Amino acid sequence: MHQDIPKQFLTVNEKPVIVYTLEAFQSHAEVDSIAVVCIDGWEPVLRAYVKQFNISKLQYVVPGGKNGQDSIRNGVFELEKHYKPDDIVLIHDAIRPMVSAEIISDCIAKTKRYGSAIATIPCAEAMMQTEDGEVSTGSYPRSQLRRTQTPQGFPLGKICDLHRRALEAGITNSVASCTLMIEMGEQVYFSAGSEKNIKLTTVEDIDIFKALLESKRSDWLKE
C-alpha cells in the first residue's frame, strides 16, 4: 500500500482496520479466544487498541515471522501449549475486516465435519493463462476454480503436525494454509466466503471497504 504504517493499523472511520477484524471474532458466540500474530514493535499499539475497543477475547500476542507461513506456525505452536489437539483454530487475515458471522460459523461447522474448511467463492471472471503477464494463448475453465479467502479452519493438532512435516520437507514459504495442505499431499474442503470479505491489499481496497461500511442493501433485492 506504500503507507507509513502497516495496513492493518490504518484507521478507517476512526477505527483501525485490525479492530474491525477483531470485533467480528469477539462478537461470535462460538469463538472462545483470539490470538494475534503481530509485527515486531507493534505489540504495544495492538494492546492499546484492544483495551480501547474492549476486545476481551484476545489472550495471546505472538511474534510474527519472516513470512506468512512462519507467522502462522508461530501462532499455532503457541496455541498448542494451551489447547487440545481436537480444538478448532481459524486462521484469518487481519486485513479482512468484513468477515461476517455467517462465514465464521460455516468455517467452524465445516471444519468439525470434514477436518478442514477454506472460505472460498466462485470464480466469476474468465481466467486467462500467461507466462509473462502481457499476453495469453490459453484459458482455464472458471468452473474448476475457486477464489480462496480466510478464515481457514483446522483441528489444532492437524495444522501443527502439518507445519512440522512441512519444515522437515523443506517447505518454508507457502502462500497460505490451504496451499500448504495441498503441497503436503492433503485435500481441503470448502466453506462459504463472500465477495464482501475483501482483503485490503491496495489503496483502492480501502475505498471499497469504506463504501461497504456505508452501504445498505435495497429492500427489493432478493437474497
Short mmCIF file of C-alpha atoms in Angstrom, two decimals:
data_model
loop_
_atom_site.label_atom_id
_atom_site.label_comp_id
_atom_site.label_asym_id
_atom_site.label_seq_id
_atom_site.Cartn_x
_atom_site.Cartn_y
_atom_site.Cartn_z
CA MET A 1 0.00 0.00 0.00
CA HIS A 2 3.07 2.27 0.24
CA GLN A 3 1.88 3.80 3.52
CA ASP A 4 4.00 4.74 6.52
CA ILE A 5 2.38 2.22 8.88
CA PRO A 6 1.30 -1.42 8.42
CA LYS A 7 -2.06 -1.58 6.62
CA GLN A 8 -3.80 -3.48 9.43
CA PHE A 9 -3.18 -0.46 11.67
CA LEU A 10 -4.54 2.12 9.22
CA THR A 11 -7.56 3.97 10.61
CA VAL A 12 -10.84 3.93 8.69
CA ASN A 13 -13.72 5.96 10.08
CA GLU A 14 -11.78 6.50 13.32
CA LYS A 15 -11.18 2.80 13.90
CA PRO A 16 -8.09 0.72 12.98
CA VAL A 17 -8.61 -1.98 10.36
CA ILE A 18 -7.46 -4.72 12.73
CA VAL A 19 -10.10 -3.71 15.27
CA TYR A 20 -12.90 -4.28 12.75
CA THR A 21 -11.47 -7.76 12.21
CA LEU A 22 -11.07 -8.48 15.91
CA GLU A 23 -14.63 -7.32 16.61
CA ALA A 24 -16.02 -9.89 14.17
CA PHE A 25 -14.48 -12.72 16.21
CA GLN A 26 -15.06 -11.01 19.56
CA SER A 27 -18.81 -10.92 18.90
CA HIS A 28 -19.09 -14.51 17.65
CA ALA A 29 -20.55 -16.88 20.25
CA GLU A 30 -18.50 -19.90 19.07
CA VAL A 31 -15.14 -18.13 19.37
CA ASP A 32 -13.60 -18.69 22.79
CA SER A 33 -10.30 -16.85 22.46
CA ILE A 34 -8.25 -14.84 20.00
CA ALA A 35 -4.53 -14.82 19.24
CA VAL A 36 -2.82 -12.19 17.10
CA VAL A 37 0.49 -12.80 15.38
CA CYS A 38 1.90 -9.28 15.45
CA ILE A 39 4.54 -7.37 13.54
CA ASP A 40 7.60 -6.76 15.69
CA GLY A 41 7.38 -3.45 17.54
CA TRP A 42 3.64 -3.00 17.09
CA GLU A 43 2.58 -5.06 20.12
CA PRO A 44 2.06 -2.00 22.39
CA VAL A 45 -0.13 -0.36 19.74
CA LEU A 46 -2.18 -3.54 19.37
CA ARG A 47 -2.66 -3.88 23.13
CA ALA A 48 -3.72 -0.24 23.40
CA TYR A 49 -6.36 -0.71 20.70
CA VAL A 50 -7.54 -3.96 22.29
CA LYS A 51 -8.06 -2.15 25.59
CA GLN A 52 -9.72 0.87 23.99
CA PHE A 53 -12.19 -1.21 21.95
CA ASN A 54 -12.83 -3.86 24.63
CA ILE A 55 -11.53 -6.93 22.76
CA SER A 56 -11.73 -9.15 25.83
CA LYS A 57 -11.19 -12.45 23.98
CA LEU A 58 -7.64 -11.57 22.92
CA GLN A 59 -5.46 -13.81 25.07
CA TYR A 60 -2.24 -14.23 23.09
CA VAL A 61 0.00 -11.84 21.17
CA VAL A 62 2.61 -13.86 19.29
CA PRO A 63 5.72 -12.57 17.46
CA GLY A 64 5.48 -12.57 13.68
CA GLY A 65 7.85 -14.46 11.43
CA LYS A 66 9.75 -13.70 8.24
CA ASN A 67 6.80 -14.66 6.03
CA GLY A 68 3.18 -15.79 6.30
CA GLN A 69 3.90 -19.48 6.79
CA ASP A 70 6.44 -18.70 9.51
CA SER A 71 3.99 -16.37 11.28
CA ILE A 72 1.12 -18.85 11.18
CA ARG A 73 3.42 -21.56 12.53
CA ASN A 74 4.39 -19.27 15.42
CA GLY A 75 0.72 -18.71 16.17
CA VAL A 76 -0.49 -22.30 16.11
CA PHE A 77 2.55 -23.55 18.02
CA GLU A 78 1.71 -21.05 20.78
CA LEU A 79 -1.92 -22.19 20.86
CA GLU A 80 -0.75 -25.80 21.08
CA LYS A 81 0.63 -25.02 24.54
CA HIS A 82 -2.83 -24.09 25.82
CA TYR A 83 -5.43 -26.14 23.94
CA LYS A 84 -6.26 -29.71 22.94
CA PRO A 85 -5.38 -31.22 19.54
CA ASP A 86 -9.04 -31.53 18.54
CA ASP A 87 -9.86 -27.89 19.35
CA ILE A 88 -10.68 -25.86 16.24
CA VAL A 89 -8.43 -22.99 15.15
CA LEU A 90 -9.45 -20.46 12.49
CA ILE A 91 -6.60 -18.71 10.70
CA HIS A 92 -7.67 -15.30 9.42
CA ASP A 93 -6.07 -12.30 7.73
CA ALA A 94 -6.08 -9.18 9.89
CA ILE A 95 -6.76 -7.22 6.69
CA ARG A 96 -10.09 -8.95 6.00
CA PRO A 97 -12.21 -6.74 8.26
CA MET A 98 -15.59 -7.51 6.62
CA VAL A 99 -15.73 -11.18 7.59
CA SER A 100 -19.29 -12.00 8.64
CA ALA A 101 -20.66 -14.14 11.45
CA GLU A 102 -22.12 -16.47 8.82
CA ILE A 103 -18.68 -17.04 7.25
CA ILE A 104 -17.13 -17.75 10.65
CA SER A 105 -19.97 -20.13 11.60
CA ASP A 106 -19.75 -22.08 8.35
CA CYS A 107 -15.96 -22.40 8.64
CA ILE A 108 -16.31 -23.82 12.15
CA ALA A 109 -19.10 -26.21 11.13
CA LYS A 110 -17.28 -27.49 8.04
CA THR A 111 -14.03 -27.94 9.98
CA LYS A 112 -15.84 -30.02 12.58
CA ARG A 113 -17.46 -32.10 9.85
CA TYR A 114 -14.60 -32.56 7.38
CA GLY A 115 -11.36 -31.77 9.22
CA SER A 116 -10.63 -28.59 7.28
CA ALA A 117 -12.51 -25.63 5.86
CA ILE A 118 -11.29 -22.94 3.47
CA ALA A 119 -13.57 -19.95 2.88
CA THR A 120 -13.97 -19.66 -0.88
CA ILE A 121 -16.12 -18.00 -3.53
CA PRO A 122 -16.81 -18.99 -7.14
CA CYS A 123 -14.62 -17.56 -9.87
CA ALA A 124 -16.90 -15.28 -11.91
CA GLU A 125 -14.33 -13.87 -14.34
CA ALA A 126 -12.80 -15.52 -17.40
CA MET A 127 -9.41 -16.91 -16.37
CA MET A 128 -6.52 -16.48 -18.81
CA GLN A 129 -3.19 -18.30 -18.71
CA THR A 130 0.01 -16.33 -19.25
CA GLU A 131 3.73 -16.84 -18.93
CA ASP A 132 4.86 -13.21 -18.99
CA GLY A 133 1.87 -11.26 -17.69
CA GLU A 134 1.46 -9.48 -21.01
CA VAL A 135 -0.05 -11.97 -23.47
CA SER A 136 -2.19 -15.09 -23.29
CA THR A 137 -2.70 -18.02 -25.61
CA GLY A 138 -4.97 -20.07 -23.40
CA SER A 139 -7.67 -20.00 -20.77
CA TYR A 140 -8.70 -22.11 -17.79
CA PRO A 141 -12.29 -23.24 -17.06
CA ARG A 142 -13.55 -21.00 -14.29
CA SER A 143 -15.96 -23.71 -13.15
CA GLN A 144 -12.91 -25.66 -11.95
CA LEU A 145 -11.52 -22.77 -9.91
CA ARG A 146 -12.33 -21.26 -6.52
CA ARG A 147 -11.03 -17.99 -5.08
CA THR A 148 -9.76 -18.60 -1.56
CA GLN A 149 -10.27 -16.30 1.39
CA THR A 150 -9.96 -16.63 5.13
CA PRO A 151 -10.81 -17.88 7.69
CA GLN A 152 -9.24 -21.27 7.08
CA GLY A 153 -10.12 -23.78 9.77
CA PHE A 154 -8.37 -26.89 11.11
CA PRO A 155 -8.16 -29.01 14.24
CA LEU A 156 -5.21 -27.54 16.14
CA GLY A 157 -3.27 -30.81 16.24
CA LYS A 158 -3.68 -31.29 12.49
CA ILE A 159 -2.37 -27.86 11.50
CA CYS A 160 0.55 -28.10 13.94
CA ASP A 161 1.50 -31.52 12.56
CA LEU A 162 1.27 -30.10 9.03
CA HIS A 163 3.72 -27.33 9.86
CA ARG A 164 6.16 -29.77 11.45
CA ARG A 165 6.07 -32.02 8.40
CA ALA A 166 6.49 -29.02 6.11
CA LEU A 167 9.64 -27.97 7.97
CA GLU A 168 11.04 -31.47 7.62
CA ALA A 169 10.24 -31.38 3.88
CA GLY A 170 11.93 -28.01 3.44
CA ILE A 171 8.71 -26.15 2.57
CA THR A 172 9.08 -22.74 4.21
CA ASN A 173 7.19 -20.13 2.14
CA SER A 174 3.80 -21.49 1.12
CA VAL A 175 1.28 -18.78 0.23
CA ALA A 176 -1.47 -19.87 2.65
CA SER A 177 -2.55 -22.71 4.93
CA CYS A 178 -4.67 -24.20 2.12
CA THR A 179 -1.74 -24.23 -0.32
CA LEU A 180 0.49 -25.75 2.35
CA MET A 181 -2.08 -28.52 2.79
CA ILE A 182 -2.02 -29.24 -0.94
CA GLU A 183 1.79 -29.14 -1.11
CA MET A 184 1.88 -31.70 1.70
CA GLY A 185 -0.45 -34.05 -0.17
CA GLU A 186 -3.61 -33.28 1.80
CA GLN A 187 -7.04 -32.33 0.48
CA VAL A 188 -9.05 -29.34 1.69
CA TYR A 189 -12.77 -28.73 1.98
CA PHE A 190 -14.60 -25.52 1.17
CA SER A 191 -16.74 -23.31 3.39
CA ALA A 192 -18.73 -20.23 2.47
CA GLY A 193 -16.99 -16.99 1.59
CA SER A 194 -18.33 -13.69 0.27
CA GLU A 195 -17.46 -11.03 -2.28
CA LYS A 196 -17.70 -8.59 0.63
CA ASN A 197 -14.99 -10.47 2.55
CA ILE A 198 -12.33 -8.40 0.82
CA LYS A 199 -8.62 -8.38 1.53
CA LEU A 200 -7.21 -4.88 1.90
CA THR A 201 -4.17 -5.03 -0.36
CA THR A 202 -4.23 -1.74 -2.29
CA VAL A 203 -5.37 1.82 -1.61
CA GLU A 204 -8.34 1.13 -3.87
CA ASP A 205 -9.38 -1.65 -1.48
CA ILE A 206 -9.62 0.92 1.31
CA ASP A 207 -12.07 2.90 -0.85
CA ILE A 208 -14.16 -0.26 -1.36
CA PHE A 209 -14.05 -1.03 2.36
CA LYS A 210 -15.34 2.47 3.19
CA ALA A 211 -18.17 2.04 0.69
CA LEU A 212 -19.10 -1.35 2.16
CA LEU A 213 -19.22 0.12 5.66
CA GLU A 214 -21.73 2.72 4.46
CA SER A 215 -23.79 0.50 2.18
CA LYS A 216 -27.23 -0.89 2.84
CA ARG A 217 -28.85 -3.45 0.56
CA SER A 218 -32.01 -2.30 -1.21
CA ASP A 219 -35.13 -3.87 0.22
CA TRP A 220 -36.35 -5.08 -3.19
CA LEU A 221 -33.26 -7.22 -3.87
CA LYS A 222 -33.86 -10.94 -3.39
CA GLU A 223 -31.33 -12.95 -1.40
#
